[in-house]
PDB file of C-alpha atoms in Angstrom:
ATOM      1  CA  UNK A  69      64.848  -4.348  54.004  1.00 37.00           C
ATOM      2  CA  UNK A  70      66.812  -1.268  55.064  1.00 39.00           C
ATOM      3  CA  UNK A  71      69.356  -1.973  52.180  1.00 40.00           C
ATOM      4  CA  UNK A  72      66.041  -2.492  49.940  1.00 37.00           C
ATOM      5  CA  UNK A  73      64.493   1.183  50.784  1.00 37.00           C
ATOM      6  CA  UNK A  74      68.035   3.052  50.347  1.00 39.00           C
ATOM      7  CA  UNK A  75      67.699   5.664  47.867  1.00 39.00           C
ATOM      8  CA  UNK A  76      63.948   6.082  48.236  1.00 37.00           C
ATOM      9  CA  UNK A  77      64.015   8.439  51.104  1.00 40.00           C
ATOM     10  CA  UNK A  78      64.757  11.264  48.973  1.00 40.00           C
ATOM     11  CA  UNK A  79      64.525  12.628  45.419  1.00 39.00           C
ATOM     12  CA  UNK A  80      68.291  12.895  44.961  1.00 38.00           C
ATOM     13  CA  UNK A  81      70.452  10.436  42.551  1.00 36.00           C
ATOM     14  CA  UNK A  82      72.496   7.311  44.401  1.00 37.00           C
ATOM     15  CA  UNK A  83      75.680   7.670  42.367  1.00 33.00           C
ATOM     16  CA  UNK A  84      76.144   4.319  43.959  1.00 32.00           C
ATOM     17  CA  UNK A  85      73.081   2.886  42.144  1.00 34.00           C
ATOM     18  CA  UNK A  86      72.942   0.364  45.067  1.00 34.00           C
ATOM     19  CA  UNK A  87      69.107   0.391  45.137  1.00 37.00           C
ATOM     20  CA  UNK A  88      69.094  -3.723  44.276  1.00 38.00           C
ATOM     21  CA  UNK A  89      72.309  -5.523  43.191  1.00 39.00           C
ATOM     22  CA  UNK A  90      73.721  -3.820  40.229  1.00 39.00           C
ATOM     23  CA  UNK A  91      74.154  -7.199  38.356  1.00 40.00           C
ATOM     24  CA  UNK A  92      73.942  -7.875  34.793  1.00 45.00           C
ATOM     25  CA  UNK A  93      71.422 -10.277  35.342  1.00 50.00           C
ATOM     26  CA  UNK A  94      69.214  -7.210  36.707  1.00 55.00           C
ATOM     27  CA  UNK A  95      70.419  -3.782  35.682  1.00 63.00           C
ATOM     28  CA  UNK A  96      67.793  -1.850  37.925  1.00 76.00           C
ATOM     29  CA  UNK A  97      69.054   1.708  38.970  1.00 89.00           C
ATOM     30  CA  UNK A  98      67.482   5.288  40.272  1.00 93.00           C
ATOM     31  CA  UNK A  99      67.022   7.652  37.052  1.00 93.00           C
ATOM     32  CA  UNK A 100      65.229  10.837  36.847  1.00 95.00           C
ATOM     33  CA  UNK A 101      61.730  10.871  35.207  1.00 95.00           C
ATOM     34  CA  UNK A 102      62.487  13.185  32.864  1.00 95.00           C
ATOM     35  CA  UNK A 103      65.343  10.630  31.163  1.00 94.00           C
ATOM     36  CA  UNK A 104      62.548   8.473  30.469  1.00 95.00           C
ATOM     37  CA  UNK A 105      60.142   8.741  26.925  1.00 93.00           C
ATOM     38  CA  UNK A 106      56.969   7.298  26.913  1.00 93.00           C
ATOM     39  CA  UNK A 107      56.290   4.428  24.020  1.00 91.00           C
ATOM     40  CA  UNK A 108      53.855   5.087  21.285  1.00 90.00           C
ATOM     41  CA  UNK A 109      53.891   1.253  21.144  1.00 90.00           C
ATOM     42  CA  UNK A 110      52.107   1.069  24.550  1.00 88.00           C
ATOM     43  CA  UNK A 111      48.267   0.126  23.198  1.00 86.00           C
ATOM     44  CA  UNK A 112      46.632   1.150  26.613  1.00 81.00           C
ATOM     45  CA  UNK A 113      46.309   4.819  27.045  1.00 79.00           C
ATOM     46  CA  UNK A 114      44.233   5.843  29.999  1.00 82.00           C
ATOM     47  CA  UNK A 115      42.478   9.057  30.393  1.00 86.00           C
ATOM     48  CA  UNK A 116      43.595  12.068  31.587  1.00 90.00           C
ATOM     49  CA  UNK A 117      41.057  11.423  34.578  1.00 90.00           C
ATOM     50  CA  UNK A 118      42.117   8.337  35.280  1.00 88.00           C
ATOM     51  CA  UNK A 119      45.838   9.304  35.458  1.00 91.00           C
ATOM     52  CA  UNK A 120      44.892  12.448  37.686  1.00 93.00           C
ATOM     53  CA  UNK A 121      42.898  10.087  40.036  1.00 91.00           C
ATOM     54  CA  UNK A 122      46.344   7.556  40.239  1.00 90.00           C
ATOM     55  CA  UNK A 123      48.419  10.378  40.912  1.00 93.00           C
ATOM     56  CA  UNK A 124      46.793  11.770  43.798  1.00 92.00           C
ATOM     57  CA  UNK A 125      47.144   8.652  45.301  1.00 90.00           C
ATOM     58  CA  UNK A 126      50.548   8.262  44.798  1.00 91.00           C
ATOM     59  CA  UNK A 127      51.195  11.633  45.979  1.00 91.00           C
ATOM     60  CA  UNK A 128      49.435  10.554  48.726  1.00 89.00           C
ATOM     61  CA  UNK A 129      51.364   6.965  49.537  1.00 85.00           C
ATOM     62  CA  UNK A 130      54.657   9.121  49.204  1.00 84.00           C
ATOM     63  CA  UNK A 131      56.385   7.215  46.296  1.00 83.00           C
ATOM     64  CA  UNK A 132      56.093   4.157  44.027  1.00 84.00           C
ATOM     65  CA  UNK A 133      58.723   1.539  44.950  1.00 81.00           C
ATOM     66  CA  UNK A 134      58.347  -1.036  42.396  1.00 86.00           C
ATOM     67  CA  UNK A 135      60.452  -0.378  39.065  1.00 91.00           C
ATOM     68  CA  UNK A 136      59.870   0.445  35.612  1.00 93.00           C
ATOM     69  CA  UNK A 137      60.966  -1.520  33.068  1.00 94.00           C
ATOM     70  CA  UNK A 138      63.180   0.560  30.139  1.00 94.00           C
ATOM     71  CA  UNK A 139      65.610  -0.007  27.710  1.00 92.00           C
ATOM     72  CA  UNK A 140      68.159   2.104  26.121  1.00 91.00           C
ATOM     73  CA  UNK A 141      67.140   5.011  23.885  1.00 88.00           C
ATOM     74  CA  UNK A 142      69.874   4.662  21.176  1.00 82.00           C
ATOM     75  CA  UNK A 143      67.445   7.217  18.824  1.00 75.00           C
ATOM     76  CA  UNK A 144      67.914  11.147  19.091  1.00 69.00           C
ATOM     77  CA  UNK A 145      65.202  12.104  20.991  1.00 71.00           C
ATOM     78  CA  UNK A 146      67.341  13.195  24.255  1.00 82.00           C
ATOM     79  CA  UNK A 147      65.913  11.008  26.552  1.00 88.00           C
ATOM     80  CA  UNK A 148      68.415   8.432  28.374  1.00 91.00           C
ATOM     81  CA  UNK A 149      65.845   5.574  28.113  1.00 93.00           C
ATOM     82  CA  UNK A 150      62.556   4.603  26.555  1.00 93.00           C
ATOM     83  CA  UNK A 151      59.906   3.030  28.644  1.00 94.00           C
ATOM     84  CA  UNK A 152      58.620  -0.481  28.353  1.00 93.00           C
ATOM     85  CA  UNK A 153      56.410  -1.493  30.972  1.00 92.00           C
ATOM     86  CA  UNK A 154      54.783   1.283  34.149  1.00 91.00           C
ATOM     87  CA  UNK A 155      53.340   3.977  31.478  1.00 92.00           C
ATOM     88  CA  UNK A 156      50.549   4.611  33.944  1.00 91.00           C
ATOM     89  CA  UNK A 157      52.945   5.250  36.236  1.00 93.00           C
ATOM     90  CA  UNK A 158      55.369   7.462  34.727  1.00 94.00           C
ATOM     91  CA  UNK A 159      52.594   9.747  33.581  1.00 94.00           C
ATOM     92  CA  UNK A 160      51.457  10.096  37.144  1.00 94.00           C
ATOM     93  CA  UNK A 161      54.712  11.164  38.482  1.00 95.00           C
ATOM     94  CA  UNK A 162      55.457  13.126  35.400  1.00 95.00           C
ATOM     95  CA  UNK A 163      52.039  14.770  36.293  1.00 95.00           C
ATOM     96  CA  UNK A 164      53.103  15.116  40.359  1.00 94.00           C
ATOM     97  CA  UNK A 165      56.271  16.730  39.494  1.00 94.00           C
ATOM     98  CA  UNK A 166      54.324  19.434  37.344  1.00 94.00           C
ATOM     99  CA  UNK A 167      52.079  19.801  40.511  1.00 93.00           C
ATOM    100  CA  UNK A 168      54.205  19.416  43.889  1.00 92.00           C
ATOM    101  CA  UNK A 169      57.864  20.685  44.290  1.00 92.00           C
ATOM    102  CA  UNK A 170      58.245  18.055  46.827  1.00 93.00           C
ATOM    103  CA  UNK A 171      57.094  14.876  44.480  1.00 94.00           C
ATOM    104  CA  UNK A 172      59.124  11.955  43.678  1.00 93.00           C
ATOM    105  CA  UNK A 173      61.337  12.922  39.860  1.00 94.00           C
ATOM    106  CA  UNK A 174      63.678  10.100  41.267  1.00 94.00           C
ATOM    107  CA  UNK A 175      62.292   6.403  39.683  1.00 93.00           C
ATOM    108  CA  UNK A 176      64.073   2.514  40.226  1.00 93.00           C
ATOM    109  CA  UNK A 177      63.666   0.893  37.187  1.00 94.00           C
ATOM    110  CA  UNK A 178      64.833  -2.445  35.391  1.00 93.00           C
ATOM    111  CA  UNK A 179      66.799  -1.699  32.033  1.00 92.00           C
ATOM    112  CA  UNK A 180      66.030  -4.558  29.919  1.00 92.00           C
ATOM    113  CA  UNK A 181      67.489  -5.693  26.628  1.00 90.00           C
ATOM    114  CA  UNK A 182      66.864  -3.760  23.577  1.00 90.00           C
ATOM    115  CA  UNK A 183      64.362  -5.599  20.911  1.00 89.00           C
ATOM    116  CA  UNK A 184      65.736  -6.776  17.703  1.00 88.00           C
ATOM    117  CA  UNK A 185      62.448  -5.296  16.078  1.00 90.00           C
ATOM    118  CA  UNK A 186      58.957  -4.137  16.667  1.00 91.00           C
ATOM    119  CA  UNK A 187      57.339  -7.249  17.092  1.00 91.00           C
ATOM    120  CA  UNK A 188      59.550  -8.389  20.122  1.00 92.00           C
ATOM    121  CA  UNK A 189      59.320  -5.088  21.394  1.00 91.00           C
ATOM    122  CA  UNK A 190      55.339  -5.107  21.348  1.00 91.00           C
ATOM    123  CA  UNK A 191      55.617  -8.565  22.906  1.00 90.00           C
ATOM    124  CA  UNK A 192      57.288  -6.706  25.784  1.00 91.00           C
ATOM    125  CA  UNK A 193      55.581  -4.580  26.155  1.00 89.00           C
ATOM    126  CA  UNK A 194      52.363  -6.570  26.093  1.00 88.00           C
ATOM    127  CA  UNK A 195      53.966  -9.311  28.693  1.00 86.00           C
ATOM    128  CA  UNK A 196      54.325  -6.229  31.303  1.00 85.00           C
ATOM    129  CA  UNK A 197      50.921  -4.496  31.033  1.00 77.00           C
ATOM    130  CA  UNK A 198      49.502  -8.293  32.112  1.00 69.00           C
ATOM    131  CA  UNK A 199      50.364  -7.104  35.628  1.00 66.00           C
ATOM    132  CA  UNK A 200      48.228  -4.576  35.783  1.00 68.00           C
ATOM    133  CA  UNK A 201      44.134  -4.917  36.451  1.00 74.00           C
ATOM    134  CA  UNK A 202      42.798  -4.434  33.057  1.00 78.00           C
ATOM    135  CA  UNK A 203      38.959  -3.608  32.253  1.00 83.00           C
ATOM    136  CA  UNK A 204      36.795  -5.383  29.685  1.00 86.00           C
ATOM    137  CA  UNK A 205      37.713  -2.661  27.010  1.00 87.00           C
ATOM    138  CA  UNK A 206      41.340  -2.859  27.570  1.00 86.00           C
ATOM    139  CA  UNK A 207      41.043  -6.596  27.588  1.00 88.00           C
ATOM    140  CA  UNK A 208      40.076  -6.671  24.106  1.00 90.00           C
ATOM    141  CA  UNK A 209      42.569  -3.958  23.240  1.00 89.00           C
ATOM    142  CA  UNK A 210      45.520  -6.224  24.303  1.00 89.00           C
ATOM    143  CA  UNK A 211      43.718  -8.978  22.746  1.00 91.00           C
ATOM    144  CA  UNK A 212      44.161  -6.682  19.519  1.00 90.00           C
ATOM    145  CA  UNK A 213      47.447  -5.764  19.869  1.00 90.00           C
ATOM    146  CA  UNK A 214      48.310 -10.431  20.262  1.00 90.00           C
ATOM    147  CA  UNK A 215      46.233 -10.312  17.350  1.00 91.00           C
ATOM    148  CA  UNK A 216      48.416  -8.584  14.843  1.00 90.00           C
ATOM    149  CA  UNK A 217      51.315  -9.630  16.244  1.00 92.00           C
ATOM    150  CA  UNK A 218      49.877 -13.253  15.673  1.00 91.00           C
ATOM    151  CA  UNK A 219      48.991 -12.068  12.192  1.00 90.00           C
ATOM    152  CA  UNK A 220      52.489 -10.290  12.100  1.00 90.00           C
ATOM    153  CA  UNK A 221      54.443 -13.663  12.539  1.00 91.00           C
ATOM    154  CA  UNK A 222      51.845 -15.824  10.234  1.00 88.00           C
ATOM    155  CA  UNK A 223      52.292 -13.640   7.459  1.00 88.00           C
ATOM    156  CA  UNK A 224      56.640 -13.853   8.578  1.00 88.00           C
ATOM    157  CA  UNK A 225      56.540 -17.619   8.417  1.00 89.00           C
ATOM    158  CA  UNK A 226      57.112 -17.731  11.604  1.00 90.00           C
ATOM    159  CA  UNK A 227      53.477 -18.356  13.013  1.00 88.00           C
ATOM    160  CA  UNK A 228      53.017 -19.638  16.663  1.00 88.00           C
ATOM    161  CA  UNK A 229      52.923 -23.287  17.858  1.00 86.00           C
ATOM    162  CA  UNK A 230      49.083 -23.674  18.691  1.00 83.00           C
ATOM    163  CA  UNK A 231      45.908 -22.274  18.328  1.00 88.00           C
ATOM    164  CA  UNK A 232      45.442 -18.396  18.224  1.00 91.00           C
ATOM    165  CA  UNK A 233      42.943 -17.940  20.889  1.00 90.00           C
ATOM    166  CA  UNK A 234      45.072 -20.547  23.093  1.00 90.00           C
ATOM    167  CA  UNK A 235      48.090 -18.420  22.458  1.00 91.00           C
ATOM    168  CA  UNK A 236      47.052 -15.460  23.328  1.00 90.00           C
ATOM    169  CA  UNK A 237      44.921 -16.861  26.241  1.00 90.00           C
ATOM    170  CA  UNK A 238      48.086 -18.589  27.715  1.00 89.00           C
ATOM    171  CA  UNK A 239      49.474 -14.647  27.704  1.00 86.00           C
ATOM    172  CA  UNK A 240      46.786 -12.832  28.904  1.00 86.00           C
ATOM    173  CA  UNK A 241      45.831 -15.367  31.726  1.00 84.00           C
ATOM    174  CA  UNK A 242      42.032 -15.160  30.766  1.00 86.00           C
ATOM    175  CA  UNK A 243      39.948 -17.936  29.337  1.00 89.00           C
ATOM    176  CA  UNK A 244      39.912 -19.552  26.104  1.00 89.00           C
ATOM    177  CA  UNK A 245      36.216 -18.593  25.672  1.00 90.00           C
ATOM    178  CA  UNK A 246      36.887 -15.270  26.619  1.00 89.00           C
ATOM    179  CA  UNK A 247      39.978 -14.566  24.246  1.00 90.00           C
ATOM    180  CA  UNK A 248      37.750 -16.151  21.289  1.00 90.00           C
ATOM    181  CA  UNK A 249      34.900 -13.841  21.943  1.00 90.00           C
ATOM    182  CA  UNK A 250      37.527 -11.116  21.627  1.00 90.00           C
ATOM    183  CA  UNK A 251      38.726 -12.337  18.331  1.00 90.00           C
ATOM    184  CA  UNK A 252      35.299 -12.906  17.184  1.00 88.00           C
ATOM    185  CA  UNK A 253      34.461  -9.275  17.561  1.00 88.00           C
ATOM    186  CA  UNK A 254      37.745  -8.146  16.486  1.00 87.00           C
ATOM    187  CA  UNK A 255      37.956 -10.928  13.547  1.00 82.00           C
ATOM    188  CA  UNK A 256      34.142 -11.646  12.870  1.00 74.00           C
ATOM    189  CA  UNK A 257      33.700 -15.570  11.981  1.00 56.00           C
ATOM    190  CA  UNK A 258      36.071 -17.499   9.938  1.00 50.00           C
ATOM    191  CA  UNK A 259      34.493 -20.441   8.328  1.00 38.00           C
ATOM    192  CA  UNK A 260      35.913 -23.633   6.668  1.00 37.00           C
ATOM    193  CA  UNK A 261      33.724 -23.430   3.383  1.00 35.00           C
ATOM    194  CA  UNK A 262      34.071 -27.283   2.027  1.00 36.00           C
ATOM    195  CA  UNK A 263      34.589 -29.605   4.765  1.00 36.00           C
ATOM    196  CA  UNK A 264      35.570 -32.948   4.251  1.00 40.00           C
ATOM    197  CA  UNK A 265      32.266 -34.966   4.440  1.00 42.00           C
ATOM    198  CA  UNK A 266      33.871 -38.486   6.272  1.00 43.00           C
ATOM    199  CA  UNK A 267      35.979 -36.599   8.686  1.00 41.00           C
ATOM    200  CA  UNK A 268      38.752 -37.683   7.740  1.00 40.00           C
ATOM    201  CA  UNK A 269      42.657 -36.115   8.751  1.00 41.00           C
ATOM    202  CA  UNK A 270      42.085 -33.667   5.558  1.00 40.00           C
ATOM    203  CA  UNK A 271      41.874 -30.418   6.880  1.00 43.00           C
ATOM    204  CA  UNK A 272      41.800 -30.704   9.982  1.00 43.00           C
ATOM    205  CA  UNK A 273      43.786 -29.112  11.945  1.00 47.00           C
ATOM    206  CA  UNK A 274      43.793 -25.368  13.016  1.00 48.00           C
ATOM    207  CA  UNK A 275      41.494 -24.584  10.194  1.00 47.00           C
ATOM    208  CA  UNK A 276      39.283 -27.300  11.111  1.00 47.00           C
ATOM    209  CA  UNK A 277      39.617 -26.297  15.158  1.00 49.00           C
ATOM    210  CA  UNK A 278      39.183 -22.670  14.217  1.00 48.00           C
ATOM    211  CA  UNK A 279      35.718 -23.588  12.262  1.00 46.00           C
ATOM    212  CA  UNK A 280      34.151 -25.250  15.790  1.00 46.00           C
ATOM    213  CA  UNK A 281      35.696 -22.949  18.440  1.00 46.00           C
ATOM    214  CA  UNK A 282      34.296 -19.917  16.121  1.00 47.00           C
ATOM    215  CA  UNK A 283      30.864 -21.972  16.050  1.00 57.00           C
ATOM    216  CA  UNK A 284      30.891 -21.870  19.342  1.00 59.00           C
ATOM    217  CA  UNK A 285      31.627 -18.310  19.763  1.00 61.00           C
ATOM    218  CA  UNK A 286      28.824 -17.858  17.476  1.00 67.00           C
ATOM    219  CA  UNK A 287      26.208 -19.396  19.848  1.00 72.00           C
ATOM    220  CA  UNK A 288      27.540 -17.415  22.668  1.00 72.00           C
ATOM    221  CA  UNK A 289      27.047 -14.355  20.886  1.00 73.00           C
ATOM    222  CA  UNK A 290      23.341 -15.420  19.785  1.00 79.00           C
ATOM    223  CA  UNK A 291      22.540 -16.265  23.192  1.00 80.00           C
ATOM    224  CA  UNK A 292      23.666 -12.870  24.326  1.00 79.00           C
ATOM    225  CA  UNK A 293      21.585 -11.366  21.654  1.00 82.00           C
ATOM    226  CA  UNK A 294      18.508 -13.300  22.502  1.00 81.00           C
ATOM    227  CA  UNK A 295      18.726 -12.724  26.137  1.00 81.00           C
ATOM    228  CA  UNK A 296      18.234  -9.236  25.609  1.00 79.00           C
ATOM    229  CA  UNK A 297      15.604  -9.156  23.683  1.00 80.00           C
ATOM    230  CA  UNK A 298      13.734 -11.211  26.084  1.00 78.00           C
ATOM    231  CA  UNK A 299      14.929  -9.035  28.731  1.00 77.00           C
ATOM    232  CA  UNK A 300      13.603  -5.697  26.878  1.00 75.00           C
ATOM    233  CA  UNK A 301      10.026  -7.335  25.995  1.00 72.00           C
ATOM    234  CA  UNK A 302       9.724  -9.132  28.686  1.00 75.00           C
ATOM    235  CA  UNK A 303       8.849 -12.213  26.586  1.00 76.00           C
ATOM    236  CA  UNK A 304      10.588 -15.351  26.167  1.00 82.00           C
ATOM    237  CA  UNK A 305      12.715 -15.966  23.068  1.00 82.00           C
ATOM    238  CA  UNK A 306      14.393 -18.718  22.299  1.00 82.00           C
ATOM    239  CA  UNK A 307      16.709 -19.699  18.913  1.00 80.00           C
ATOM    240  CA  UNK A 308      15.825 -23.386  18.185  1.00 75.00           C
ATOM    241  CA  UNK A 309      18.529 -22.890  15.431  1.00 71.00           C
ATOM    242  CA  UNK A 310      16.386 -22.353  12.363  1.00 73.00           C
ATOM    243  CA  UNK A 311      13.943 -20.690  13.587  1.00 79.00           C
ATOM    244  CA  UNK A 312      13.447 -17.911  16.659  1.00 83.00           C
ATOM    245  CA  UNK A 313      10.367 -18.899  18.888  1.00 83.00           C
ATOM    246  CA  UNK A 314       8.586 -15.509  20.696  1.00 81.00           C
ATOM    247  CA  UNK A 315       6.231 -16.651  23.219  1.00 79.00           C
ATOM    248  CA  UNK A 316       4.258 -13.681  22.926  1.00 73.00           C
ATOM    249  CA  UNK A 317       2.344 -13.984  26.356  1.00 72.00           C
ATOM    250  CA  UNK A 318       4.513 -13.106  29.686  1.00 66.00           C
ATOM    251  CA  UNK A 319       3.659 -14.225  33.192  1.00 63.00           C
ATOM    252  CA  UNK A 320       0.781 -11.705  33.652  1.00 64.00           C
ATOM    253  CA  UNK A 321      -0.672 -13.453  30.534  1.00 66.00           C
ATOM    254  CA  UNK A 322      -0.789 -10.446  28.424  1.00 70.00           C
ATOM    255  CA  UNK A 323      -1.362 -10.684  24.635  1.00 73.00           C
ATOM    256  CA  UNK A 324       1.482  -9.552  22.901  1.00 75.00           C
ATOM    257  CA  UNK A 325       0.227 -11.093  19.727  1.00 78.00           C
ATOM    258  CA  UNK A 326       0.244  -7.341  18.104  1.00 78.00           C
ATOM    259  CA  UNK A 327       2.997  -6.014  19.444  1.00 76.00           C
ATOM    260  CA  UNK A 328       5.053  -8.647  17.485  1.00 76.00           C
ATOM    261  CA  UNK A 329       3.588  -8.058  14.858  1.00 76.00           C
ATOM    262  CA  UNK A 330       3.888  -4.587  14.808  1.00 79.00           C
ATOM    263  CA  UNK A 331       7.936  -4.968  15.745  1.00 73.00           C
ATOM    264  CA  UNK A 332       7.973  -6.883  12.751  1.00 75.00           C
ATOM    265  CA  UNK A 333       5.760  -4.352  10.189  1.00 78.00           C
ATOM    266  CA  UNK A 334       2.490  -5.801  10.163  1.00 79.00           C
ATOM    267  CA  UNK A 335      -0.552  -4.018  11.203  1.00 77.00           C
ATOM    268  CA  UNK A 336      -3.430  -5.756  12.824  1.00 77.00           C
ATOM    269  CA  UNK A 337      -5.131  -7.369   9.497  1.00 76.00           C
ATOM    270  CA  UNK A 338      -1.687  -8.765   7.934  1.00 75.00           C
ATOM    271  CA  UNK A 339      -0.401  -5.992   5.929  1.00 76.00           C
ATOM    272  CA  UNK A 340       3.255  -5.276   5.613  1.00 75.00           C
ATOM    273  CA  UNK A 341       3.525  -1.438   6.434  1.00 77.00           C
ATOM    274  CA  UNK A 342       7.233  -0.631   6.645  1.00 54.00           C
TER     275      UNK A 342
END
């Protein structure tokens, strides 16, 4: 462990780079913050509140010890590297070192390959913001960003083995249920519009397994819907599937036989008023 920590108990460069084993299997080195550019690939970009918050508590812990992941910045821009996987990170320190003379500028990171294009470089960069606790919202952002690169790839000829909401569940390690809601809000419903009547092999394969998983989806989304309107009237609803059933008296037995029909533009003799 002492050979592990070397390097970390100051802000100055190891010209040795003998932070962990200078292999070419692992390339990870000390660099300064300031040789490292931020992506404009990277789809999650927390607040300024949120970064403030993480960098008082890693001003507070001392240092980060687990690397960033960078490649090589072969473009103009001056910086030594560009980033691929810790952006919440680097903005924190970048923010520390604006704030405290004494914070860390001193970084280990991991210098990966460099992508043959964008789409492998999104895929990296999508593979290392997995580790990090995401929120609903930035769930369905990365589910986004699979999305197109999904759609990238179909449109290449080059479209992945399997199911989209599998592949990019198998990714994100979240549920299949989960990443199809996702693409259902993000997609809205794809439907097979002539199906073959006897079930046969025609047509069915992806575009056949896309047409029930997005059913499904579909009654999720329903039942969501229904629950809360039952929960703001305090009536029970229900969606028999043709037809939505209001049981316009609640547990206290009061009429609500009006009320619906005034939600739905009747007044109290019939007559459509909106």
């Amino acid at each position: 462990m002492t050979d592990l920590l070397q390097g970390f108990d100051t802000n100055t460069y190891n010209p040795t780079d003998n932070f962990i084993d200078q292999s070419k299997e692992l390339p990870t080195r000390m660099v300064s913050i300031y040789d490292i550019e931020l992506n404009e690939l990277n789809p999650l970009q927390d607040s300024e509140e949120a970064i403030t918050e993480f960098a008082d508590a890693i001003y507070e812990e001392g240092q980060i010890r687990s690397p960033l992941n960078v490649y090589r910045n072969k473009e103009g821009s001056g910086k030594k590297y560009r980033l691929l996987g810790g952006h919440r990170r680097l903005r924190a320190l970048l923010l520390n070192a604006e704030r405290y003379g004494d914070a860390q500028k001193m970084v280990p990171v991991i210098i990966e390959k460099n992508s043959s294009d964008e789409i492998e470089e999104k895929m990296k960069i999508l593979e290392l913001n997995e580790h990090r606790s995401l929120t609903p919202e930035q769930e369905k952002i990365i589910v986004s960003e699979y999305l197109n690169v999904y759609r990238q790839l179909e449109s290449n000829g080059q479209k992945p083995k399997g199911q989209v909401r599998k592949w990019i569940a198998s990714r994100m390690n979240i549920g299949e249920k989960k990443a199809e809601k996702y693409i259902h809000e993000l997609e809205g419903y794809r439907r097979k519009r002539n199906e073959d009547p006897e079930g046969s092999d025609v047509g069915t394969n992806e575009e056949n397994n896309n047409e029930t998983v997005l059913q499904s989806a579909e009654k999720e989304h329903r039942k969501e819907i229904i629950k809360k309107i039952s929960d703001y009237f305090g009536w029970k609803v229900k969606d028999n599937g043709s037809s939505i059933c209001i049981k316009y008296k609640n547990n206290k037995n009061e009429d609500g036989f009006y009320s619906v029909l005034n939600i739905l533009g009747f007044n109290e003799d019939g007559e459509f008023i909106k």
